[in-house]
């Protein structure tokens, strides 16, 4: 299965999932101690989260009671 096929089935990119769960770019950036500009750059590519920050984002979400999975941070949220 190609990445293009997988991405076509996704309703939200990982970036979009995080923004909706954290409440926006600034809230997400504050939560993970990053500059909002650097977080916003994730959108400009294909909406993926850099692998170097994925663990921190996931742990921060869980610490805040945000229900998100590692799969959603890597692949996004399915339509279902």
PDB file of C-alpha atoms in Angstrom:
ATOM      1  CA  UNK A   1       0.000   0.000   0.000  1.00  0.00           C
ATOM      2  CA  UNK A   2       1.507   3.327  -1.008  1.00  0.00           C
ATOM      3  CA  UNK A   3       1.765   6.372   1.242  1.00  0.00           C
ATOM      4  CA  UNK A   4      -0.253   8.328  -1.311  1.00  0.00           C
ATOM      5  CA  UNK A   5      -3.095   5.802  -1.010  1.00  0.00           C
ATOM      6  CA  UNK A   6      -2.949   5.949   2.783  1.00  0.00           C
ATOM      7  CA  UNK A   7      -2.981   9.761   2.807  1.00  0.00           C
ATOM      8  CA  UNK A   8      -5.984   9.818   0.441  1.00  0.00           C
ATOM      9  CA  UNK A   9      -8.035   7.957   3.063  1.00  0.00           C
ATOM     10  CA  UNK A  10      -7.229  10.455   5.810  1.00  0.00           C
ATOM     11  CA  UNK A  11      -9.694  13.104   6.783  1.00  0.00           C
ATOM     12  CA  UNK A  12      -7.275  15.070   8.956  1.00  0.00           C
ATOM     13  CA  UNK A  13      -3.508  15.286   8.693  1.00  0.00           C
ATOM     14  CA  UNK A  14      -1.513  14.810  11.901  1.00  0.00           C
ATOM     15  CA  UNK A  15      -1.045  18.595  12.010  1.00  0.00           C
ATOM     16  CA  UNK A  16      -4.805  19.183  11.777  1.00  0.00           C
ATOM     17  CA  UNK A  17      -5.499  16.598  14.472  1.00  0.00           C
ATOM     18  CA  UNK A  18      -3.072  18.293  16.866  1.00  0.00           C
ATOM     19  CA  UNK A  19      -4.464  21.758  16.215  1.00  0.00           C
ATOM     20  CA  UNK A  20      -8.001  20.610  16.885  1.00  0.00           C
ATOM     21  CA  UNK A  21      -7.002  18.747  20.057  1.00  0.00           C
ATOM     22  CA  UNK A  22      -4.697  21.428  21.494  1.00  0.00           C
ATOM     23  CA  UNK A  23      -6.810  24.392  20.411  1.00  0.00           C
ATOM     24  CA  UNK A  24      -4.577  26.023  17.819  1.00  0.00           C
ATOM     25  CA  UNK A  25      -0.986  26.693  16.844  1.00  0.00           C
ATOM     26  CA  UNK A  26      -0.109  28.907  19.815  1.00  0.00           C
ATOM     27  CA  UNK A  27      -1.598  26.532  22.388  1.00  0.00           C
ATOM     28  CA  UNK A  28       0.233  23.572  20.870  1.00  0.00           C
ATOM     29  CA  UNK A  29       3.492  25.496  20.649  1.00  0.00           C
ATOM     30  CA  UNK A  30       3.263  26.613  24.293  1.00  0.00           C
ATOM     31  CA  UNK A  31       2.460  23.087  25.426  1.00  0.00           C
ATOM     32  CA  UNK A  32       5.565  21.609  23.789  1.00  0.00           C
ATOM     33  CA  UNK A  33       7.887  24.591  24.359  1.00  0.00           C
ATOM     34  CA  UNK A  34       8.257  25.472  20.684  1.00  0.00           C
ATOM     35  CA  UNK A  35       7.976  28.669  18.702  1.00  0.00           C
ATOM     36  CA  UNK A  36       4.572  29.007  16.959  1.00  0.00           C
ATOM     37  CA  UNK A  37       6.381  29.700  13.689  1.00  0.00           C
ATOM     38  CA  UNK A  38       8.214  26.388  13.809  1.00  0.00           C
ATOM     39  CA  UNK A  39       4.982  24.524  14.609  1.00  0.00           C
ATOM     40  CA  UNK A  40       3.245  26.282  11.715  1.00  0.00           C
ATOM     41  CA  UNK A  41       5.938  25.008   9.317  1.00  0.00           C
ATOM     42  CA  UNK A  42       4.595  21.484   9.797  1.00  0.00           C
ATOM     43  CA  UNK A  43       1.500  22.528   7.851  1.00  0.00           C
ATOM     44  CA  UNK A  44       3.493  23.716   4.863  1.00  0.00           C
ATOM     45  CA  UNK A  45       4.748  20.242   4.001  1.00  0.00           C
ATOM     46  CA  UNK A  46       2.259  17.418   4.001  1.00  0.00           C
ATOM     47  CA  UNK A  47       0.970  18.018   7.512  1.00  0.00           C
ATOM     48  CA  UNK A  48       3.211  15.466   9.180  1.00  0.00           C
ATOM     49  CA  UNK A  49       4.875  15.945  12.554  1.00  0.00           C
ATOM     50  CA  UNK A  50       8.683  15.627  12.622  1.00  0.00           C
ATOM     51  CA  UNK A  51       9.700  12.295  14.115  1.00  0.00           C
ATOM     52  CA  UNK A  52      12.039  14.083  16.520  1.00  0.00           C
ATOM     53  CA  UNK A  53       9.047  15.743  18.252  1.00  0.00           C
ATOM     54  CA  UNK A  54       6.355  13.053  17.994  1.00  0.00           C
ATOM     55  CA  UNK A  55       7.072  11.477  21.380  1.00  0.00           C
ATOM     56  CA  UNK A  56       7.024  14.815  23.180  1.00  0.00           C
ATOM     57  CA  UNK A  57       3.729  15.760  21.532  1.00  0.00           C
ATOM     58  CA  UNK A  58       2.165  12.429  22.462  1.00  0.00           C
ATOM     59  CA  UNK A  59       3.342  12.539  26.094  1.00  0.00           C
ATOM     60  CA  UNK A  60       2.235  16.162  26.455  1.00  0.00           C
ATOM     61  CA  UNK A  61      -1.190  15.321  25.067  1.00  0.00           C
ATOM     62  CA  UNK A  62      -1.587  12.416  27.487  1.00  0.00           C
ATOM     63  CA  UNK A  63      -0.420  14.554  30.437  1.00  0.00           C
ATOM     64  CA  UNK A  64      -3.168  17.037  29.553  1.00  0.00           C
ATOM     65  CA  UNK A  65      -5.841  14.384  29.198  1.00  0.00           C
ATOM     66  CA  UNK A  66      -6.020  14.718  25.422  1.00  0.00           C
ATOM     67  CA  UNK A  67      -7.083  11.454  23.860  1.00  0.00           C
ATOM     68  CA  UNK A  68      -4.788  10.938  20.898  1.00  0.00           C
ATOM     69  CA  UNK A  69      -2.854   7.922  19.669  1.00  0.00           C
ATOM     70  CA  UNK A  70       0.644   7.501  18.294  1.00  0.00           C
ATOM     71  CA  UNK A  71      -0.966   6.324  15.064  1.00  0.00           C
ATOM     72  CA  UNK A  72      -2.849   9.633  14.749  1.00  0.00           C
ATOM     73  CA  UNK A  73       0.353  11.618  15.292  1.00  0.00           C
ATOM     74  CA  UNK A  74       2.076   9.667  12.537  1.00  0.00           C
ATOM     75  CA  UNK A  75      -0.734   9.035  10.021  1.00  0.00           C
ATOM     76  CA  UNK A  76      -3.548  11.399  10.975  1.00  0.00           C
ATOM     77  CA  UNK A  77      -7.156  10.620  11.829  1.00  0.00           C
ATOM     78  CA  UNK A  78      -9.230   8.323   9.618  1.00  0.00           C
ATOM     79  CA  UNK A  79     -12.598   9.335   8.263  1.00  0.00           C
ATOM     80  CA  UNK A  80     -14.385   6.759  10.408  1.00  0.00           C
TER      81      UNK A  80
END
